[in-house]
């Protein structure tokens, strides 16, 4: 525990004080002595109302959390023998998701003996990625996870498609 502290705050002369003097000043102002930064030498303390300080800290944390981008992953499921029309329909949905800045996870589930067609599944995923290359880029190449093979496509920051439409 430090014997001297650097005191900052409103209605206080900024400077280095002994801990006892800083506590007396806080008590005189009917406020609390709060340690702001303990890593400096001497530690930085501020005279303020502690409950109000905690409230403002929570409020700042909530604002930071709200401003963070939430990553949304939409999943599109296929089979190794999926029909061409179904694939085109799912590509159309994937384009919509990528335009909305959402990641797309394309997965192929192999049932029973269809596990023998892993190569068909990989080719299908690459065809899917090629069809979406204007809207997004492959983040994760095809990965086999048990009986499921999947690939993740993330939206591009600057969509080439937006340039084409304008």
XYZ file of N, CA, C and O in Angstrom:
664
model
N 0.849 -1.189 0.000
C 0.000 0.000 0.000
C 0.883 1.236 0.000
O 1.854 1.329 0.725
N 0.516 2.172 -0.838
C 1.309 3.386 -1.024
C 1.075 4.366 0.128
O -0.013 4.467 0.683
N 2.131 5.090 0.470
C 2.016 6.110 1.516
C 1.705 7.471 0.900
O 1.149 8.337 1.552
N 2.085 7.667 -0.370
C 1.817 8.921 -1.072
C 0.965 8.629 -2.298
O 1.106 7.587 -2.931
N 0.092 9.572 -2.627
C -0.770 9.428 -3.794
C -0.803 10.728 -4.581
O -0.611 11.807 -4.021
N -1.043 10.604 -5.884
C -1.232 11.785 -6.732
C -2.736 12.036 -6.755
O -3.506 11.185 -7.172
N -3.137 13.202 -6.282
C -4.555 13.516 -6.126
C -5.037 14.379 -7.287
O -4.409 15.371 -7.637
N -6.147 13.957 -7.893
C -6.782 14.723 -8.965
C -8.269 14.795 -8.659
O -8.784 14.034 -7.855
N -8.962 15.688 -9.319
C -10.402 15.793 -9.121
C -10.852 17.239 -9.118
O -10.056 18.163 -9.219
N -12.164 17.406 -8.982
C -12.736 18.746 -8.950
C -12.600 19.326 -7.544
O -12.669 18.609 -6.548
N -12.422 20.634 -7.464
C -12.305 21.364 -6.202
C -11.128 20.876 -5.360
O -11.165 20.929 -4.138
N -10.099 20.346 -6.013
C -8.915 19.850 -5.312
C -7.689 20.363 -6.042
O -7.641 20.366 -7.272
N -6.699 20.793 -5.269
C -5.444 21.201 -5.879
C -4.692 19.941 -6.284
O -4.399 19.084 -5.443
N -4.389 19.828 -7.559
C -3.725 18.635 -8.076
C -2.285 18.614 -7.582
O -1.567 19.611 -7.647
N -1.886 17.463 -7.054
C -0.530 17.320 -6.560
C -0.348 15.999 -5.834
O -1.243 15.159 -5.790
N 0.826 15.844 -5.239
C 1.140 14.616 -4.503
C 0.916 14.889 -3.013
O 1.457 15.841 -2.449
N 0.123 14.018 -2.386
C -0.232 14.153 -0.982
C 0.068 12.834 -0.267
O 0.119 11.776 -0.883
N 0.178 12.918 1.048
C 0.259 11.677 1.821
C -1.138 11.081 1.843
O -2.140 11.776 1.648
N -1.210 9.801 2.085
C -2.493 9.110 2.075
C -3.436 9.686 3.132
O -4.625 9.876 2.882
N -2.892 10.006 4.319
C -3.720 10.562 5.398
C -4.322 11.902 4.991
O -5.503 12.162 5.219
N -3.493 12.766 4.388
C -3.988 14.077 3.970
C -5.062 13.942 2.881
O -6.056 14.657 2.892
N -4.850 13.019 1.945
C -5.827 12.801 0.871
C -7.147 12.327 1.461
O -8.221 12.771 1.028
N -7.106 11.421 2.432
C -8.327 10.945 3.080
C -9.033 12.076 3.833
O -10.258 12.165 3.834
N -8.249 12.964 4.501
C -8.837 14.102 5.211
C -9.552 15.046 4.242
O -10.651 15.519 4.525
N -8.931 15.301 3.081
C -9.532 16.183 2.090
C -10.838 15.575 1.576
O -11.845 16.271 1.433
N -10.841 14.266 1.326
C -12.041 13.579 0.848
C -13.149 13.652 1.896
O -14.312 13.911 1.575
N -12.781 13.437 3.162
C -13.772 13.480 4.239
C -14.334 14.896 4.408
O -15.534 15.075 4.638
N -13.475 15.902 4.276
C -13.894 17.291 4.402
C -14.919 17.639 3.305
O -15.888 18.350 3.558
N -14.710 17.130 2.091
C -15.627 17.376 0.970
C -16.816 16.427 0.953
O -17.633 16.482 0.032
N -16.897 15.523 1.928
C -17.950 14.516 2.046
C -18.034 13.641 0.788
O -19.109 13.336 0.282
N -16.862 13.276 0.285
C -16.752 12.406 -0.871
C -15.821 11.235 -0.546
O -15.340 11.123 0.578
N -15.562 10.384 -1.534
C -14.713 9.216 -1.337
C -13.398 9.385 -2.091
O -13.340 10.031 -3.140
N -12.360 8.736 -1.579
C -11.060 8.707 -2.250
C -11.001 7.400 -3.037
O -11.029 6.323 -2.455
N -10.943 7.520 -4.357
C -10.977 6.340 -5.231
C -9.664 6.248 -5.998
O -9.219 7.229 -6.601
N -9.058 5.059 -5.973
C -7.816 4.832 -6.712
C -8.166 4.590 -8.181
O -8.876 3.655 -8.516
N -7.663 5.454 -9.053
C -7.970 5.376 -10.475
C -6.934 4.515 -11.207
O -7.279 3.683 -12.025
N -5.662 4.739 -10.916
C -4.591 3.994 -11.582
C -3.539 3.603 -10.546
O -2.845 4.450 -10.010
N -3.416 2.306 -10.290
C -2.460 1.839 -9.285
C -1.109 1.503 -9.892
O -0.154 1.241 -9.170
N -0.999 1.524 -11.212
C 0.241 1.119 -11.866
C 1.305 2.215 -11.876
O 2.471 1.931 -12.089
N 0.890 3.457 -11.673
C 1.857 4.553 -11.673
C 2.482 4.699 -10.297
O 2.005 4.153 -9.307
N 3.564 5.446 -10.240
C 4.217 5.688 -8.958
C 4.291 7.183 -8.739
O 5.003 7.859 -9.486
N 3.635 7.786 -7.817
C 2.647 7.254 -6.884
C 1.307 6.995 -7.585
O 1.036 7.568 -8.638
N 0.463 6.143 -6.985
C -0.835 5.831 -7.584
C -1.711 7.079 -7.718
O -1.629 7.988 -6.900
N -2.545 7.083 -8.750
C -3.426 8.224 -8.991
C -4.763 7.966 -8.298
O -5.387 6.928 -8.496
N -5.192 8.934 -7.480
C -6.469 8.839 -6.780
C -7.312 10.065 -7.121
O -6.790 11.127 -7.420
N -8.617 9.870 -7.036
C -9.535 10.952 -7.361
C -10.572 11.059 -6.252
O -11.031 10.050 -5.726
N -10.944 12.264 -5.937
C -11.976 12.483 -4.929
C -13.300 12.649 -5.664
O -13.466 13.573 -6.464
N -14.210 11.718 -5.402
C -15.510 11.735 -6.061
C -16.491 10.875 -5.279
O -16.140 10.230 -4.308
N -17.743 10.882 -5.761
C -18.771 10.057 -5.141
C -18.665 8.653 -5.740
O -18.852 8.460 -6.942
N -18.350 7.654 -4.902
C -18.019 6.306 -5.371
C -19.191 5.630 -6.083
O -19.012 5.020 -7.131
N -20.402 5.741 -5.546
C -21.571 5.104 -6.176
C -21.818 5.675 -7.577
O -22.119 4.942 -8.513
N -21.661 6.976 -7.700
C -21.835 7.624 -8.991
C -20.750 7.164 -9.967
O -21.020 6.925 -11.151
N -19.543 7.003 -9.458
C -18.422 6.521 -10.261
C -18.715 5.118 -10.809
O -18.519 4.840 -11.995
N -19.201 4.219 -9.952
C -19.537 2.857 -10.373
C -20.652 2.868 -11.422
O -20.597 2.118 -12.402
N -21.638 3.710 -11.218
C -22.754 3.823 -12.158
C -22.251 4.254 -13.540
O -22.638 3.687 -14.556
N -21.381 5.254 -13.567
C -20.847 5.745 -14.833
C -19.979 4.696 -15.518
O -19.996 4.572 -16.747
N -19.219 3.911 -14.746
C -18.390 2.844 -15.314
C -19.273 1.787 -15.988
O -18.976 1.330 -17.084
N -20.367 1.395 -15.317
C -21.286 0.408 -15.893
C -21.918 0.948 -17.171
O -22.092 0.223 -18.152
N -22.265 2.222 -17.147
C -22.874 2.860 -18.308
C -21.903 2.850 -19.496
O -22.298 2.561 -20.634
N -20.629 3.138 -19.249
C -19.619 3.118 -20.302
C -19.460 1.717 -20.870
O -19.341 1.535 -22.084
N -19.445 0.707 -19.991
C -19.304 -0.680 -20.447
C -20.474 -1.088 -21.344
O -20.288 -1.773 -22.338
N -21.684 -0.668 -20.977
C -22.856 -0.987 -21.798
C -22.749 -0.341 -23.169
O -23.092 -0.954 -24.185
N -22.297 0.917 -23.224
C -22.143 1.605 -24.501
C -21.112 0.913 -25.384
O -21.317 0.757 -26.588
N -20.016 0.487 -24.779
C -18.976 -0.214 -25.527
C -19.535 -1.520 -26.086
O -19.293 -1.872 -27.240
N -20.316 -2.225 -25.277
C -20.902 -3.496 -25.702
C -21.895 -3.292 -26.846
O -21.960 -4.092 -27.776
N -22.665 -2.204 -26.790
C -23.637 -1.921 -27.847
C -22.960 -1.579 -29.170
O -23.468 -1.920 -30.239
N -21.810 -0.900 -29.103
C -21.126 -0.464 -30.313
C -20.370 -1.588 -31.002
O -19.993 -1.450 -32.156
N -20.141 -2.704 -30.303
C -19.423 -3.822 -30.912
C -20.262 -4.460 -32.004
O -21.481 -4.571 -31.894
N -19.584 -4.881 -33.063
C -20.278 -5.583 -34.136
C -20.526 -7.017 -33.715
O -19.617 -7.713 -33.279
N -21.744 -7.444 -33.874
C -22.090 -8.818 -33.548
C -21.963 -9.653 -34.815
O -22.520 -9.309 -35.849
N -21.202 -10.736 -34.713
C -21.004 -11.599 -35.869
C -22.162 -12.586 -35.936
O -22.421 -13.334 -35.005
N -22.870 -12.547 -37.049
C -23.999 -13.445 -37.252
C -23.598 -14.447 -38.323
O -23.127 -14.065 -39.389
N -23.769 -15.722 -38.003
C -23.453 -16.773 -38.963
C -24.749 -17.474 -39.354
O -25.435 -18.034 -38.506
N -25.066 -17.414 -40.625
C -26.236 -18.106 -41.162
C -25.757 -19.421 -41.759
O -24.740 -19.460 -42.437
N -26.504 -20.497 -41.504
C -26.086 -21.801 -42.009
C -26.989 -22.244 -43.150
O -28.208 -22.114 -43.083
N -26.355 -22.767 -44.191
C -27.071 -23.339 -45.323
C -26.658 -24.800 -45.398
O -25.471 -25.108 -45.468
N -27.645 -25.684 -45.363
C -27.369 -27.121 -45.361
C -27.639 -27.730 -46.726
O -28.651 -27.443 -47.356
N -26.734 -28.589 -47.131
C -26.845 -29.291 -48.398
C -26.591 -30.775 -48.174
O -26.083 -31.174 -47.133
N -26.894 -31.565 -49.180
C -26.536 -32.975 -49.189
C -25.561 -33.206 -50.326
O -25.453 -32.372 -51.228
N -24.840 -34.320 -50.333
C -23.865 -34.544 -51.412
C -24.524 -34.708 -52.779
O -23.904 -34.464 -53.801
N -25.787 -35.082 -52.818
C -26.491 -35.298 -54.090
C -27.560 -34.221 -54.313
O -28.584 -34.489 -54.930
N -27.339 -33.010 -53.827
C -28.340 -31.949 -53.924
C -28.587 -31.550 -55.379
O -27.658 -31.417 -56.174
N -29.839 -31.333 -55.707
C -30.294 -30.959 -57.039
C -29.753 -29.578 -57.426
O -29.582 -28.700 -56.588
N -29.506 -29.339 -58.713
C -28.959 -28.073 -59.210
C -29.892 -26.910 -58.904
O -29.450 -25.835 -58.477
N -31.203 -27.107 -59.069
C -32.167 -26.035 -58.792
C -32.120 -25.639 -57.313
O -32.164 -24.451 -56.977
N -32.010 -26.630 -56.427
C -31.931 -26.351 -54.993
C -30.666 -25.575 -54.657
O -30.678 -24.656 -53.833
N -29.570 -25.928 -55.327
C -28.301 -25.227 -55.082
C -28.421 -23.774 -55.515
O -27.987 -22.869 -54.794
N -29.037 -23.516 -56.667
C -29.214 -22.142 -57.151
C -30.065 -21.329 -56.188
O -29.777 -20.160 -55.916
N -31.094 -21.954 -55.653
C -31.963 -21.276 -54.685
C -31.181 -20.932 -53.418
O -31.289 -19.828 -52.883
N -30.350 -21.863 -52.967
C -29.566 -21.631 -51.741
C -28.454 -20.610 -51.987
O -28.110 -19.844 -51.079
N -27.926 -20.559 -53.178
C -26.931 -19.538 -53.529
C -27.577 -18.161 -53.470
O -26.983 -17.198 -52.985
N -28.817 -18.071 -53.956
C -29.551 -16.801 -53.919
C -29.726 -16.327 -52.471
O -29.532 -15.150 -52.155
N -30.071 -17.258 -51.569
C -30.199 -16.908 -50.149
C -28.858 -16.483 -49.561
O -28.783 -15.527 -48.785
N -27.803 -17.190 -49.925
C -26.471 -16.865 -49.404
C -26.043 -15.473 -49.850
O -25.441 -14.724 -49.079
N -26.359 -15.109 -51.095
C -26.032 -13.765 -51.591
C -26.730 -12.708 -50.741
O -26.140 -11.681 -50.386
N -27.988 -12.983 -50.403
C -28.752 -12.040 -49.578
C -28.098 -11.886 -48.199
O -27.947 -10.780 -47.678
N -27.664 -13.010 -47.606
C -27.027 -12.962 -46.286
C -25.717 -12.172 -46.352
O -25.430 -11.353 -45.476
N -24.919 -12.416 -47.383
C -23.636 -11.722 -47.514
C -23.832 -10.228 -47.767
O -23.040 -9.416 -47.300
N -24.878 -9.859 -48.491
C -25.175 -8.435 -48.697
C -25.515 -7.759 -47.372
O -25.233 -6.583 -47.184
N -26.142 -8.511 -46.473
C -26.497 -7.983 -45.156
C -25.335 -8.060 -44.174
O -25.526 -7.912 -42.961
N -24.119 -8.350 -44.683
C -22.884 -8.417 -43.880
C -22.926 -9.522 -42.827
O -22.435 -9.368 -41.717
N -23.523 -10.643 -43.171
C -23.565 -11.805 -42.287
C -22.695 -12.907 -42.889
O -22.634 -13.060 -44.104
N -22.020 -13.656 -42.023
C -21.214 -14.776 -42.501
C -22.138 -15.930 -42.873
O -23.221 -16.072 -42.318
N -21.682 -16.764 -43.802
C -22.466 -17.905 -44.254
C -21.650 -19.174 -44.039
O -20.497 -19.254 -44.460
N -22.276 -20.133 -43.375
C -21.647 -21.442 -43.165
C -22.408 -22.441 -44.027
O -23.590 -22.667 -43.823
N -21.705 -22.993 -45.016
C -22.320 -23.965 -45.906
C -21.885 -25.339 -45.431
O -20.685 -25.617 -45.367
N -22.849 -26.170 -45.081
C -22.493 -27.491 -44.583
C -23.182 -28.578 -45.389
O -24.297 -28.410 -45.860
N -22.451 -29.669 -45.532
C -22.972 -30.841 -46.229
C -22.960 -31.987 -45.231
O -21.919 -32.300 -44.649
N -24.113 -32.589 -45.024
C -24.229 -33.699 -44.082
C -24.286 -35.004 -44.865
O -25.107 -35.164 -45.755
N -23.387 -35.912 -44.533
C -23.323 -37.209 -45.205
C -24.056 -38.237 -44.360
O -23.684 -38.482 -43.213
N -25.105 -38.851 -44.938
C -25.875 -39.874 -44.229
C -25.479 -41.244 -44.745
O -25.352 -41.441 -45.958
N -25.326 -42.174 -43.851
C -25.072 -43.570 -44.218
C -23.895 -43.738 -45.148
O -22.780 -43.318 -44.856
N -24.148 -44.348 -46.302
C -23.072 -44.647 -47.249
C -22.672 -43.451 -48.101
O -21.722 -43.526 -48.866
N -23.391 -42.362 -47.982
C -23.048 -41.174 -48.775
C -21.698 -40.590 -48.355
O -21.163 -39.729 -49.050
N -21.135 -41.083 -47.255
C -19.818 -40.629 -46.791
C -18.749 -40.951 -47.833
O -17.684 -40.338 -47.857
N -19.057 -41.900 -48.726
C -18.109 -42.262 -49.786
C -17.965 -41.122 -50.795
O -17.013 -41.088 -51.567
N -18.909 -40.175 -50.808
C -18.896 -39.083 -51.774
C -18.320 -37.796 -51.190
O -18.803 -36.704 -51.484
N -17.267 -37.924 -50.401
C -16.639 -36.730 -49.821
C -16.142 -35.793 -50.912
O -16.241 -34.568 -50.791
N -15.608 -36.376 -51.989
C -15.089 -35.556 -53.084
C -16.205 -34.743 -53.741
O -16.011 -33.573 -54.083
N -17.392 -35.361 -53.904
C -18.535 -34.635 -54.474
C -18.904 -33.457 -53.566
O -19.235 -32.377 -54.059
N -18.843 -33.690 -52.269
C -19.166 -32.632 -51.306
C -18.189 -31.472 -51.393
O -18.591 -30.309 -51.394
N -16.902 -31.802 -51.505
C -15.880 -30.751 -51.588
C -16.051 -29.947 -52.881
O -15.972 -28.716 -52.869
N -16.317 -30.630 -53.985
C -16.528 -29.955 -55.263
C -17.754 -29.038 -55.173
O -17.735 -27.903 -55.651
N -18.794 -29.517 -54.527
C -20.023 -28.739 -54.364
C -19.753 -27.470 -53.553
O -20.230 -26.383 -53.913
N -18.957 -27.602 -52.497
C -18.619 -26.426 -51.677
C -17.805 -25.419 -52.482
O -18.027 -24.202 -52.380
N -16.859 -25.908 -53.285
C -16.060 -24.987 -54.090
C -16.908 -24.299 -55.165
O -16.703 -23.125 -55.462
N -17.867 -25.017 -55.750
C -18.785 -24.402 -56.718
C -19.604 -23.308 -56.040
O -19.831 -22.232 -56.597
N -20.032 -23.602 -54.831
C -20.808 -22.638 -54.050
C -19.970 -21.385 -53.796
O -20.439 -20.257 -53.969
N -18.719 -21.578 -53.377
C -17.820 -20.453 -53.093
C -17.554 -19.642 -54.353
O -17.513 -18.405 -54.313
N -17.394 -20.316 -55.486
C -17.147 -19.615 -56.750
C -18.355 -18.752 -57.144
O -18.198 -17.635 -57.624
N -19.555 -19.289 -56.905
C -20.771 -18.539 -57.239
C -20.926 -17.300 -56.357
O -21.563 -16.327 -56.749
N -20.316 -17.315 -55.183
C -20.444 -16.195 -54.238
C -19.208 -15.299 -54.202
O -19.102 -14.444 -53.327
N -18.256 -15.487 -55.125
C -16.995 -14.743 -55.020
C -17.150 -13.233 -55.173
O -16.297 -12.482 -54.744
N -18.241 -12.746 -55.767
C -18.476 -11.300 -55.847
C -18.961 -10.727 -54.520
O -18.832 -9.536 -54.268
N -19.531 -11.563 -53.678
C -20.164 -11.099 -52.446
C -19.332 -11.378 -51.194
O -19.497 -10.716 -50.183
N -18.492 -12.397 -51.243
C -17.718 -12.746 -50.068
C -16.503 -13.576 -50.416
O -16.319 -13.996 -51.559
N -15.663 -13.791 -49.414
C -14.467 -14.597 -49.631
C -14.471 -15.757 -48.650
O -15.067 -15.682 -47.572
N -13.789 -16.826 -49.023
C -13.740 -18.027 -48.197
C -12.874 -17.742 -46.973
O -11.708 -17.378 -47.097
N -13.488 -17.875 -45.805
C -12.759 -17.659 -44.556
C -12.133 -18.966 -44.079
O -11.007 -18.980 -43.608
N -12.894 -20.047 -44.175
C -12.399 -21.377 -43.810
C -12.634 -22.324 -44.966
O -13.756 -22.472 -45.435
N -11.580 -22.957 -45.407
C -11.684 -23.948 -46.478
C -12.476 -25.145 -45.961
O -12.636 -25.308 -44.753
N -12.972 -26.010 -46.860
C -13.779 -27.155 -46.413
C -13.081 -28.007 -45.358
O -11.926 -28.388 -45.504
N -13.811 -28.246 -44.265
C -13.308 -29.018 -43.130
C -14.286 -30.153 -42.883
O -15.494 -29.950 -42.869
N -13.753 -31.345 -42.663
C -14.583 -32.504 -42.352
C -14.690 -32.609 -40.836
O -13.681 -32.655 -40.137
N -15.910 -32.630 -40.322
C -16.151 -32.723 -38.881
C -17.136 -33.861 -38.649
O -18.347 -33.662 -38.697
N -16.602 -35.053 -38.425
C -17.459 -36.226 -38.275
C -18.099 -36.562 -39.603
O -17.422 -36.818 -40.591
N -19.426 -36.541 -39.657
C -20.145 -36.814 -40.908
C -20.562 -35.528 -41.608
O -21.364 -35.537 -42.518
N -20.021 -34.417 -41.159
C -20.398 -33.117 -41.697
C -19.165 -32.434 -42.286
O -18.110 -32.409 -41.666
N -19.301 -31.873 -43.474
C -18.244 -31.073 -44.084
C -18.789 -29.658 -44.209
O -19.929 -29.468 -44.616
N -17.979 -28.676 -43.806
C -18.471 -27.305 -43.887
C -17.385 -26.338 -44.326
O -16.197 -26.623 -44.266
N -17.834 -25.171 -44.772
C -16.965 -24.089 -45.197
C -17.631 -22.781 -44.778
O -18.857 -22.672 -44.816
N -16.834 -21.803 -44.369
C -17.379 -20.507 -43.941
C -16.959 -19.432 -44.938
O -15.792 -19.327 -45.299
N -17.926 -18.650 -45.362
C -17.679 -17.529 -46.279
C -18.068 -16.241 -45.562
O -19.162 -16.134 -45.018
N -17.141 -15.279 -45.546
C -17.430 -14.008 -44.883
C -17.618 -12.919 -45.936
O -17.027 -12.973 -47.013
N -18.449 -11.927 -45.633
C -18.690 -10.853 -46.609
C -17.436 -10.014 -46.805
O -16.645 -9.839 -45.882
N -17.255 -9.515 -48.002
C -16.114 -8.638 -48.265
C -16.447 -7.255 -47.717
O -17.604 -6.844 -47.691
N -15.402 -6.543 -47.285
C -15.615 -5.198 -46.738
C -16.125 -4.265 -47.822
O -17.024 -3.478 -47.620
N -15.514 -4.370 -48.978
C -15.969 -3.580 -50.124
C -16.544 -4.561 -51.119
O -15.824 -5.312 -51.757
N -17.833 -4.577 -51.235
C -18.495 -5.537 -52.108
C -18.317 -5.146 -53.570
O -18.656 -4.040 -53.976
N -17.766 -6.051 -54.365
C -17.586 -5.815 -55.786
C -18.939 -5.685 -56.472
O -19.085 -4.995 -57.472
N -19.939 -6.350 -55.903
C -21.263 -6.328 -56.498
C -21.883 -4.924 -56.433
O -22.570 -4.503 -57.352
N -21.624 -4.193 -55.339
C -22.148 -2.830 -55.209
C -21.626 -1.946 -56.352
O -22.342 -1.108 -56.876
N -20.371 -2.149 -56.720
C -19.759 -1.372 -57.793
C -20.422 -1.684 -59.136
O -20.634 -0.822 -59.960
N -20.766 -2.948 -59.343
C -21.395 -3.384 -60.582
C -22.776 -2.762 -60.732
O -23.156 -2.324 -61.806
N -23.558 -2.731 -59.638
C -24.935 -2.224 -59.701
C -24.981 -0.735 -59.982
O -25.910 -0.251 -60.595
N -23.994 0.026 -59.523
C -24.010 1.495 -59.687
C -23.585 1.894 -61.020
O -23.744 1.912 -62.027
